[in-house]
Every structure is written in C-alpha cells, then in structure tokens.
PDB file of C-alpha atoms in Angstrom:
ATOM      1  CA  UNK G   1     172.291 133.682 -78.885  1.00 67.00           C
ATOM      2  CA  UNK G   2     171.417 129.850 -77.497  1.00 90.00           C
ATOM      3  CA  UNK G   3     168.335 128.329 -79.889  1.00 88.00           C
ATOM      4  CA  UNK G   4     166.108 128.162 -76.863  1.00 90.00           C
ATOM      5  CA  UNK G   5     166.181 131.876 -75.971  1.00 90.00           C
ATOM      6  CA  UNK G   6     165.537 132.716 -79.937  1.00 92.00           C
ATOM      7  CA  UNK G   7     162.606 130.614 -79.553  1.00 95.00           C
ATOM      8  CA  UNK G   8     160.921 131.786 -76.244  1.00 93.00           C
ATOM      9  CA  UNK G   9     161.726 134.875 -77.659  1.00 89.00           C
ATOM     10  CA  UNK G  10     159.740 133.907 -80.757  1.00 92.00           C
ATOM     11  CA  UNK G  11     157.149 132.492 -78.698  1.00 92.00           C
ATOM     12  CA  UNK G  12     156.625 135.387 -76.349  1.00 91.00           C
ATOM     13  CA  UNK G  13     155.957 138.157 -79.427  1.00 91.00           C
ATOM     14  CA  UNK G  14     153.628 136.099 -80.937  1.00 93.00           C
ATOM     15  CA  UNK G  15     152.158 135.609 -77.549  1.00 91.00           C
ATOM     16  CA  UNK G  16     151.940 139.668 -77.496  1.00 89.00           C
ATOM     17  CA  UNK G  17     150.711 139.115 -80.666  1.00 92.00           C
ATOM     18  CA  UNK G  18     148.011 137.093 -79.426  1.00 91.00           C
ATOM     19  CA  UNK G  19     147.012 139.602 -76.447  1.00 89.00           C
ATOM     20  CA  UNK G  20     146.486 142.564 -79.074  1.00 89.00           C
ATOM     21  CA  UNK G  21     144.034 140.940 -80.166  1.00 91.00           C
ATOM     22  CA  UNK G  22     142.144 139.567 -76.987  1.00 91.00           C
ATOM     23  CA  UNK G  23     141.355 143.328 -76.381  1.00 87.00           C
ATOM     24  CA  UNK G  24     138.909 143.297 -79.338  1.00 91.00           C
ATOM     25  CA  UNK G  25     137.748 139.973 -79.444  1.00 93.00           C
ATOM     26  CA  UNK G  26     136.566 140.601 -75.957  1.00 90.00           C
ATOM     27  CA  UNK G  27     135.446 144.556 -76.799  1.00 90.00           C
ATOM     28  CA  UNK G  28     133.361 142.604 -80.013  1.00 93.00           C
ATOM     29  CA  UNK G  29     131.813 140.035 -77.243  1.00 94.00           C
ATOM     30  CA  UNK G  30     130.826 142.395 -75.317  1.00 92.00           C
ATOM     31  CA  UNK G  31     128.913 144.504 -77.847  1.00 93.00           C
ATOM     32  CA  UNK G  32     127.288 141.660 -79.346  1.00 96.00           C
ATOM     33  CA  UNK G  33     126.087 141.027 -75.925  1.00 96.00           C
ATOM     34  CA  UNK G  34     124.436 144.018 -75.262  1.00 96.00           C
ATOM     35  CA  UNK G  35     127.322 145.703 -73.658  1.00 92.00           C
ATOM     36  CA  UNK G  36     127.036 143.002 -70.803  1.00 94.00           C
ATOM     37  CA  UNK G  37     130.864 143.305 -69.650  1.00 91.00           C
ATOM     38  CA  UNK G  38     130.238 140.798 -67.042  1.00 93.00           C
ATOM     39  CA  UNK G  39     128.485 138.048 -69.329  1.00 95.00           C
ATOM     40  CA  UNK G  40     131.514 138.586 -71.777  1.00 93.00           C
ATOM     41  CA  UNK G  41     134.147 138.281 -69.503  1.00 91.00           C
ATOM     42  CA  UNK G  42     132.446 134.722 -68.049  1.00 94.00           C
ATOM     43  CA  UNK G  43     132.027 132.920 -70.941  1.00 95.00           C
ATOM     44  CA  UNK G  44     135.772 133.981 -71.767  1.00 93.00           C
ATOM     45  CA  UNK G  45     137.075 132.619 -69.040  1.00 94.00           C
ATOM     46  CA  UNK G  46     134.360 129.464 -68.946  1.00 96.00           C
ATOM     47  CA  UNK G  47     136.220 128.499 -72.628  1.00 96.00           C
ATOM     48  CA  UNK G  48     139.048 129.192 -71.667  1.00 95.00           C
ATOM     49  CA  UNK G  49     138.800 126.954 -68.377  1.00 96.00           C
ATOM     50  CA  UNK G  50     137.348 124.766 -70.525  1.00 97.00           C
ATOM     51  CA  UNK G  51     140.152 124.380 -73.238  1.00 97.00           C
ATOM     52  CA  UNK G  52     142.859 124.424 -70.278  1.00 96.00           C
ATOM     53  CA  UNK G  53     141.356 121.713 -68.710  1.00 96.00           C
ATOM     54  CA  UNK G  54     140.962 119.150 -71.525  1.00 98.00           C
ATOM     55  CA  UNK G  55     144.464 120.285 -72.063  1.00 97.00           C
ATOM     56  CA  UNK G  56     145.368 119.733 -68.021  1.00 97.00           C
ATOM     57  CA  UNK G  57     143.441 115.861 -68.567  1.00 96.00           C
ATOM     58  CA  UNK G  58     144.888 114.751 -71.846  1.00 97.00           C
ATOM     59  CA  UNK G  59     148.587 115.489 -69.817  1.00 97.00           C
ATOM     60  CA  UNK G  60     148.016 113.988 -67.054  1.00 96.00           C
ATOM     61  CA  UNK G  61     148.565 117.719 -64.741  1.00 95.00           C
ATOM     62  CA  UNK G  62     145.697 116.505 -62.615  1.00 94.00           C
ATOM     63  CA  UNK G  63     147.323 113.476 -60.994  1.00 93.00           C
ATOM     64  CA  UNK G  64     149.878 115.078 -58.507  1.00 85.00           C
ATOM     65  CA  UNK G  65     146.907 117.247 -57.445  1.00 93.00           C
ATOM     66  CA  UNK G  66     145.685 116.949 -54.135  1.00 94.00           C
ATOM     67  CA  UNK G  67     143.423 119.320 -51.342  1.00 94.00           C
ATOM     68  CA  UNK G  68     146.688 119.361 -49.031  1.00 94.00           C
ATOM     69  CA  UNK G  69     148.582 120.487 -51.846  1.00 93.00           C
ATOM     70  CA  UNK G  70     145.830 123.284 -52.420  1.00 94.00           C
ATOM     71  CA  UNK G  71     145.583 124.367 -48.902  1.00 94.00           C
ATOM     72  CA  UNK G  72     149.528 124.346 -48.670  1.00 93.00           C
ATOM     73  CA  UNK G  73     149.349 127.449 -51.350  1.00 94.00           C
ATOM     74  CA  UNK G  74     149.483 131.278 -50.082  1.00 94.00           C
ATOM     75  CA  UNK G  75     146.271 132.307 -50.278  1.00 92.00           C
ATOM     76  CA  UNK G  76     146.946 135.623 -52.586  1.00 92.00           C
ATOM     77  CA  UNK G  77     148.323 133.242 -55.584  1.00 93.00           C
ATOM     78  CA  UNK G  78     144.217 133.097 -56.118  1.00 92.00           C
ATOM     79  CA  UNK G  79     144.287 136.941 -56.679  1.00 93.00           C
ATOM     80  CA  UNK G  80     145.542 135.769 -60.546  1.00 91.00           C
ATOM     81  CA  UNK G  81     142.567 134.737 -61.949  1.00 90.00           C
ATOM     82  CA  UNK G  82     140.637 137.683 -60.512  1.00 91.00           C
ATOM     83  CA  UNK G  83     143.443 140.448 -61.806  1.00 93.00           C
ATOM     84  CA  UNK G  84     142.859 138.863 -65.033  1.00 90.00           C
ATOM     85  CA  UNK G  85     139.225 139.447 -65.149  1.00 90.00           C
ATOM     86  CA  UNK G  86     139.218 143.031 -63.704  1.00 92.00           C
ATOM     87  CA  UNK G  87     142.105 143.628 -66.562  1.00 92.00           C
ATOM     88  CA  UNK G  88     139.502 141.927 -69.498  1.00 91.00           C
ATOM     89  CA  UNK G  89     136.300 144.149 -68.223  1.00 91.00           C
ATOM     90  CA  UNK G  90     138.840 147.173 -68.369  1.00 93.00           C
ATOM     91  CA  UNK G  91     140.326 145.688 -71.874  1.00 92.00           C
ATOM     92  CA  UNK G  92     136.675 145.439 -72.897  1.00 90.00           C
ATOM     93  CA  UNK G  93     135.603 149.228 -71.764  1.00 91.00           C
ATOM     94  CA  UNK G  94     138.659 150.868 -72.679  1.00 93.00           C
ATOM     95  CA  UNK G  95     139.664 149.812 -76.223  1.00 92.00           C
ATOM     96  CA  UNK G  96     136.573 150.707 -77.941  1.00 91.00           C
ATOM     97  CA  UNK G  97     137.593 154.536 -76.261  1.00 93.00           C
ATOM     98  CA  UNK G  98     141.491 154.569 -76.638  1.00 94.00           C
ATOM     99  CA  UNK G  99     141.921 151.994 -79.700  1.00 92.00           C
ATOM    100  CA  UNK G 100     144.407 149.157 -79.308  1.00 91.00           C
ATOM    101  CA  UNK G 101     147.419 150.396 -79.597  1.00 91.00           C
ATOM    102  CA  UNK G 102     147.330 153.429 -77.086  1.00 92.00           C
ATOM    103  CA  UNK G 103     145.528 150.814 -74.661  1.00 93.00           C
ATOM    104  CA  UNK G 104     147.970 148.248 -74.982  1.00 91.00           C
ATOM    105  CA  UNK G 105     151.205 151.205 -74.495  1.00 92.00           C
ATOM    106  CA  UNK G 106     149.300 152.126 -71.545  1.00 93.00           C
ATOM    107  CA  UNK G 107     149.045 148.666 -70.328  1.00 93.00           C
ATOM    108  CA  UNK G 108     152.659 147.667 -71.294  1.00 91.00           C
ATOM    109  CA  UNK G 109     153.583 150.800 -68.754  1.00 93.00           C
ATOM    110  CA  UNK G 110     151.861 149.839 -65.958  1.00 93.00           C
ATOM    111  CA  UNK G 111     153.072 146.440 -66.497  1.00 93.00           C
ATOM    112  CA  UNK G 112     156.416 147.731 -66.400  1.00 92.00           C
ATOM    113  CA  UNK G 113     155.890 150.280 -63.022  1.00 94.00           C
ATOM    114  CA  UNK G 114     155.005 147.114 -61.509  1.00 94.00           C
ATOM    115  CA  UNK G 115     157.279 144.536 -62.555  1.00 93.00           C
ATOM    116  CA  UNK G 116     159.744 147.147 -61.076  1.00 95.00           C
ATOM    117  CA  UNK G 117     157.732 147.695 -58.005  1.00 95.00           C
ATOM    118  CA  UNK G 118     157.477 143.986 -57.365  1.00 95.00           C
ATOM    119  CA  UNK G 119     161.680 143.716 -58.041  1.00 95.00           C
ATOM    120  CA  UNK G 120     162.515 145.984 -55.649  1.00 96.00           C
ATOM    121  CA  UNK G 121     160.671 145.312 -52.730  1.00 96.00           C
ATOM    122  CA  UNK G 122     160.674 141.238 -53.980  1.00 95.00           C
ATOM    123  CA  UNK G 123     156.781 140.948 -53.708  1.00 94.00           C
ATOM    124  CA  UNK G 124     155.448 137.586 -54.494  1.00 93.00           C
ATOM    125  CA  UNK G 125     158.921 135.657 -53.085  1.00 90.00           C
ATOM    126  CA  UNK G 126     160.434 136.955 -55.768  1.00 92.00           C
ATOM    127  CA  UNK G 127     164.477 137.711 -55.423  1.00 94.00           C
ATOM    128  CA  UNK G 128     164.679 141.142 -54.617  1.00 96.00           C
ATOM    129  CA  UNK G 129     165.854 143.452 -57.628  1.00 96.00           C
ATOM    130  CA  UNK G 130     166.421 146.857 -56.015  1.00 96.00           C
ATOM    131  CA  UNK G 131     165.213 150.238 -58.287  1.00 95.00           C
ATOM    132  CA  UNK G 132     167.908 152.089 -59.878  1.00 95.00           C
ATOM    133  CA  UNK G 133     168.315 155.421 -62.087  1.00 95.00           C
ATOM    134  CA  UNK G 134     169.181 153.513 -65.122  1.00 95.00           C
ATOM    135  CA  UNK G 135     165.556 151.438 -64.875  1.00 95.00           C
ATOM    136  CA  UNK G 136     163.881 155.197 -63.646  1.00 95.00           C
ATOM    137  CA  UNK G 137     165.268 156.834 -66.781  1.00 95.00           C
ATOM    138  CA  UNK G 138     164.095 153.556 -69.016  1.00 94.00           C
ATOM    139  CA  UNK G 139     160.289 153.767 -67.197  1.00 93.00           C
ATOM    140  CA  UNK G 140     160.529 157.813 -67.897  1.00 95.00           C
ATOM    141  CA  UNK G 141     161.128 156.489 -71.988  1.00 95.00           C
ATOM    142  CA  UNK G 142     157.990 154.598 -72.058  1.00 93.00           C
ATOM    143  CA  UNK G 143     156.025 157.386 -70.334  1.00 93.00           C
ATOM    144  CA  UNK G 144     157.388 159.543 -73.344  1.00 95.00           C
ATOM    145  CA  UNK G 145     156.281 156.580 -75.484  1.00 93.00           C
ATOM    146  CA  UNK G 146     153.435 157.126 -74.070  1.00 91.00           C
ATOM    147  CA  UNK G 147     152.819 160.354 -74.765  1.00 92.00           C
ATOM    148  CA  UNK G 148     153.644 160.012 -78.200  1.00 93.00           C
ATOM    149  CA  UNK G 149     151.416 157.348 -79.149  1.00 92.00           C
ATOM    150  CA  UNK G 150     148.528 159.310 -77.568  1.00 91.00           C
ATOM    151  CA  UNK G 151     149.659 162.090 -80.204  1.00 91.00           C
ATOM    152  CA  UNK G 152     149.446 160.188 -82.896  1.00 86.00           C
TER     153      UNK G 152
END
C-alpha cells in the first residue's frame, strides 16, 4: 500500500470520527436552545463559514475568484450546502430518538444506495459506474447491518 493512500485513509476515519460526533454536538445545541432546530443549525453553519473563510483568506483561495467564474457553475452544485443543512436538522431530531450509532448505520446506508444510484446513471458528471449483483448483494449486507444494529 503507497504512503499517501495509508494516510487519506487515516485521514478519512478520523474524519468519520469527527462526523459521529457532529450528530450530538448539534442534538446538545439544539436543546440548549430551546429545541430551536433552525437557530442551531445557523449558527453551525455561520462558524463554520466563518472558520472556512479565514481559512479561504489566509490561502489566498479567494484570488482566482470571480462573478463569471460563479455564473459559469451548474446551478444544482448550490444544492450542497442546503443537503447539508436538511441532513444536520435531521442529525439534530433523530439522534436524540435512535442514538448515534443506529443513526449514523442508517445514514452510512443511504449514503451508500446513493453513491450507487449516482454511479450508475453518472449523476453529477460523474463517469458512469453501472449497478451490478456483486454491489446489490454488498448494499443487501448493510441492510442486514442494519437490522442488527437496530437489535442491539
């Protein structure tokens, strides 16, 4: 295995490390905001605009920006930042209810059904990856998965 891939692959579980634990930071901001899902999710995303775009200015990623840049971009690359938020209000509702892990196995699922949706039909310009048997019969594991974890 090449260095590089050992370390995004480092990178990326503590990054899933990082995302189990959004889910109750935001469920915990929420609560000590009167249940105000809305509030929560705003002054989530206000910090972390905020800390992105110090970040963005101390780089330099602002200098190659420009309006005909912007207006050369599809228009549903904006959808993003608004599936983000609808996922946080749902994090914020649904963990206090299912726990983490269940919510997170449920999430990891429909991350999966579509990641292969988008292969297959190449949504997104995206190469197309067409659906196969083997990937069914791996999606039909985690529904098991699933299952088992709601068991528990």
């Amino acid at each position: 295995m090449q260095v590089s891939a050992l370390i995004f692959g480092v990178l990326a579980f503590l990054g899933g490390m990082l995302v189990a634990a959004q889910g109750p930071i935001y469920a915990r901001l929420a609560e000590g905001l009167s249940r105000n899902y809305l509030l929560a999710v705003f002054l989530a995303f206000a910090t972390a605009a905020l800390v992105t775009g110090i970040m963005a200015l101390a780089t330099g990623s602002f200098r190659g920006l420009s309006a005909t840049t912007l207006s050369g971009l599809p228009i549903w690359v904006w959808l993003g930042g608004m599936f983000g938020a609808v996922h946080v209000v749902i994090s914020m509702q649904s963990i206090p209810a299912l726990g983490v892990t269940l919510f997170l196995v449920i999430v990891v699922t429909g991350n999966l059904a579509g990641a292969a949706l988008y292969d297959h039909f190449g949504a997104m310009g995206l190469a197309e990856r067409p659906f196969s048997l083997v990937k069914a019969f791996g999606l039909a594991l985690v529904v098991l998965g699933v299952g088992l974890v709601a068991r528990a």
